[in-house]
mmCIF file of C-alpha atoms in Angstrom:
data_model
loop_
_atom_site.group_PDB
_atom_site.id
_atom_site.type_symbol
_atom_site.label_atom_id
_atom_site.label_comp_id
_atom_site.label_asym_id
_atom_site.label_seq_id
_atom_site.Cartn_x
_atom_site.Cartn_y
_atom_site.Cartn_z
ATOM 1 C CA MET A 78 58.753 -17.517 -55.514
ATOM 2 C CA LYS A 79 55.673 -15.274 -55.191
ATOM 3 C CA LYS A 80 53.648 -18.202 -53.860
ATOM 4 C CA LYS A 81 56.248 -18.881 -51.126
ATOM 5 C CA ILE A 82 56.340 -15.227 -50.065
ATOM 6 C CA LEU A 83 52.532 -15.069 -50.055
ATOM 7 C CA ALA A 84 52.346 -18.267 -47.979
ATOM 8 C CA VAL A 85 54.859 -16.902 -45.442
ATOM 9 C CA VAL A 86 52.981 -13.583 -45.193
ATOM 10 C CA VAL A 87 49.652 -15.363 -44.673
ATOM 11 C CA ALA A 88 51.186 -17.679 -42.067
ATOM 12 C CA LEU A 89 52.734 -14.743 -40.211
ATOM 13 C CA ALA A 90 49.455 -12.819 -40.281
ATOM 14 C CA ALA A 91 47.578 -15.832 -38.894
ATOM 15 C CA PHE A 92 50.235 -16.368 -36.219
ATOM 16 C CA VAL A 93 50.212 -12.727 -35.118
ATOM 17 C CA GLY A 94 46.394 -12.599 -35.220
ATOM 18 C CA LEU A 95 46.117 -15.702 -33.077
ATOM 19 C CA PHE A 96 48.352 -14.417 -30.293
ATOM 20 C CA ALA A 97 47.274 -10.795 -30.528
ATOM 21 C CA SER A 98 43.678 -11.761 -29.747
ATOM 22 C CA GLN A 99 44.554 -13.586 -26.513
ATOM 23 C CA PRO A 100 45.276 -10.545 -24.273
ATOM 24 C CA VAL A 101 42.169 -8.785 -25.579
ATOM 25 C CA GLN A 102 40.009 -11.701 -24.459
ATOM 26 C CA LYS A 103 41.590 -11.667 -20.989
ATOM 27 C CA GLN A 104 41.062 -7.926 -20.717
ATOM 28 C CA SER A 105 37.396 -8.180 -21.687
ATOM 29 C CA ILE A 106 36.824 -10.966 -19.138
ATOM 30 C CA GLN A 107 38.495 -8.885 -16.423
ATOM 31 C CA ALA A 108 36.481 -5.816 -17.446
ATOM 32 C CA ALA A 109 33.259 -7.832 -17.172
ATOM 33 C CA LYS A 110 34.218 -8.955 -13.661
ATOM 34 C CA THR A 111 35.024 -5.428 -12.495
ATOM 35 C CA LYS A 112 31.702 -4.087 -13.742
ATOM 36 C CA GLN A 113 29.916 -5.937 -10.910
ATOM 37 C CA ILE A 114 30.155 -4.386 -7.460
ATOM 38 C CA SER A 115 28.774 -5.382 -4.075
ATOM 39 C CA VAL A 116 26.542 -2.881 -2.268
ATOM 40 C CA THR A 117 24.889 -3.213 1.154
ATOM 41 C CA TYR A 118 21.611 -1.391 1.830
ATOM 42 C CA THR A 119 20.338 -0.718 5.341
ATOM 43 C CA LEU A 120 16.992 0.766 6.390
ATOM 44 C CA LYS A 121 16.925 2.575 9.745
ATOM 45 C CA ASP A 122 14.119 4.216 11.699
ATOM 46 C CA THR A 123 15.065 6.982 14.134
ATOM 47 C CA THR A 124 11.508 8.124 14.840
ATOM 48 C CA LYS A 125 10.484 5.602 17.526
ATOM 49 C CA ALA A 126 13.623 5.093 19.566
ATOM 50 C CA LYS A 127 16.581 7.183 20.570
ATOM 51 C CA ASN A 128 18.902 4.619 19.022
ATOM 52 C CA LYS A 129 18.864 4.026 15.315
ATOM 53 C CA GLN A 130 16.712 0.960 14.870
ATOM 54 C CA THR A 131 17.758 -1.204 11.926
ATOM 55 C CA LEU A 132 14.670 -2.354 10.020
ATOM 56 C CA ALA A 133 16.313 -4.313 7.220
ATOM 57 C CA LYS A 134 19.662 -5.025 5.624
ATOM 58 C CA LYS A 135 20.427 -6.566 2.211
ATOM 59 C CA THR A 136 23.526 -6.957 0.046
ATOM 60 C CA PHE A 137 23.368 -6.863 -3.741
ATOM 61 C CA LYS A 138 25.681 -7.483 -6.687
ATOM 62 C CA VAL A 139 24.991 -4.708 -9.178
ATOM 63 C CA LYS A 140 26.475 -3.295 -12.326
ATOM 64 C CA LYS A 141 28.896 -0.455 -11.646
ATOM 65 C CA GLY A 142 27.120 2.837 -12.374
ATOM 66 C CA THR A 143 23.664 1.631 -11.269
ATOM 67 C CA THR A 144 21.732 4.296 -9.365
ATOM 68 C CA VAL A 145 20.951 4.081 -5.663
ATOM 69 C CA PHE A 146 17.231 4.302 -6.493
ATOM 70 C CA THR A 147 17.279 1.418 -8.998
ATOM 71 C CA VAL A 148 18.592 -0.993 -6.372
ATOM 72 C CA LEU A 149 16.243 0.366 -3.692
ATOM 73 C CA LYS A 150 13.201 -0.349 -5.900
ATOM 74 C CA LYS A 151 14.388 -3.920 -6.468
ATOM 75 C CA ALA A 152 14.810 -4.490 -2.741
ATOM 76 C CA TRP A 153 11.624 -3.028 -1.252
ATOM 77 C CA LYS A 154 8.307 -1.436 -2.164
ATOM 78 C CA VAL A 155 8.985 2.266 -2.650
ATOM 79 C CA ASN A 156 6.544 5.185 -2.965
ATOM 80 C CA TYR A 157 7.951 8.340 -4.502
ATOM 81 C CA THR A 158 7.195 11.476 -6.473
ATOM 82 C CA LYS A 159 9.215 12.864 -9.361
ATOM 83 C CA SER A 160 10.416 16.419 -9.802
ATOM 84 C CA SER A 161 12.974 18.247 -11.909
ATOM 85 C CA TYR A 162 15.521 17.544 -9.143
ATOM 86 C CA GLY A 163 14.879 13.798 -9.180
ATOM 87 C CA VAL A 164 12.790 11.438 -7.078
ATOM 88 C CA PHE A 165 11.495 12.267 -3.622
ATOM 89 C CA ILE A 166 11.027 9.079 -1.620
ATOM 90 C CA THR A 167 7.876 9.213 0.489
ATOM 91 C CA LYS A 168 7.690 5.616 1.740
ATOM 92 C CA ILE A 169 9.830 2.502 1.900
ATOM 93 C CA LYS A 170 8.173 -0.740 3.015
ATOM 94 C CA GLY A 171 5.083 1.350 3.815
ATOM 95 C CA LEU A 172 6.984 3.542 6.284
ATOM 96 C CA GLY A 173 6.943 7.316 5.960
ATOM 97 C CA ASN A 174 4.308 9.977 6.496
ATOM 98 C CA GLU A 175 4.348 13.477 5.051
ATOM 99 C CA LYS A 176 1.527 14.634 7.368
ATOM 100 C CA LYS A 177 3.587 13.676 10.417
ATOM 101 C CA LYS A 178 6.755 15.051 8.761
ATOM 102 C CA LEU A 179 8.464 11.645 8.594
ATOM 103 C CA TYR A 180 10.895 11.594 5.679
ATOM 104 C CA TRP A 181 13.597 9.334 4.243
ATOM 105 C CA THR A 182 17.165 10.537 3.816
ATOM 106 C CA TYR A 183 20.103 8.516 2.566
ATOM 107 C CA THR A 184 23.879 8.300 2.763
ATOM 108 C CA VAL A 185 26.458 6.489 0.669
ATOM 109 C CA ASP A 186 29.522 5.405 2.609
ATOM 110 C CA GLY A 187 28.597 7.764 5.451
ATOM 111 C CA LYS A 188 28.209 10.853 3.275
ATOM 112 C CA MET A 189 24.952 12.535 2.287
ATOM 113 C CA PRO A 190 24.931 13.006 -1.509
ATOM 114 C CA LYS A 191 23.878 16.354 -2.970
ATOM 115 C CA VAL A 192 21.609 14.703 -5.540
ATOM 116 C CA ALA A 193 18.434 12.632 -5.471
ATOM 117 C CA ALA A 194 18.730 8.843 -5.236
ATOM 118 C CA ASP A 195 17.852 8.389 -8.918
ATOM 119 C CA LYS A 196 20.823 10.589 -9.875
ATOM 120 C CA GLN A 197 23.401 9.079 -7.491
ATOM 121 C CA LYS A 198 25.441 6.323 -9.165
ATOM 122 C CA LEU A 199 27.113 3.468 -7.326
ATOM 123 C CA THR A 200 30.748 3.198 -8.394
ATOM 124 C CA LYS A 201 32.663 1.779 -5.437
ATOM 125 C CA ASN A 202 32.761 -1.890 -4.487
ATOM 126 C CA LYS A 203 31.495 -2.684 -0.970
ATOM 127 C CA SER A 204 29.636 0.616 -0.676
ATOM 128 C CA LYS A 205 27.179 1.022 2.163
ATOM 129 C CA VAL A 206 23.898 2.778 1.430
ATOM 130 C CA VAL A 207 21.796 3.699 4.465
ATOM 131 C CA PHE A 208 18.233 5.021 4.204
ATOM 132 C CA THR A 209 17.066 6.606 7.447
ATOM 133 C CA LEU A 210 13.516 7.566 8.377
ATOM 134 C CA LYS A 211 13.632 10.854 10.296
ATOM 135 C CA LYS A 212 11.184 13.352 11.693
ATOM 136 C CA TYR A 213 11.627 16.938 10.480
#
């Protein structure tokens, strides 16, 4: 009698364990898919023409939470200095000149963040990051 009860309990545990693990696997696969987001980067130069001249444009698949600066460094050669506030970008693709007061600013989805690019995380799919060279 004890052997039959033990066999039933073991069979039930195996049955429940088998089906209980299925939704967890689906959830983890979906979570892995949602961790990747698409982000488009655009470089613009407003110093030479009245219209914003697009210099380059690239789209990337990145892990959600990646910083704006991390992707920028993968895309183009970037010169920068570090401070307690974060990075200060001096050149992208060799463009920028502190002596002539030419500096890079950036926006994410049309809004200028209040933090440096190495502190700004990308969280929204299909975000648009625009770096603009301006004279100040």
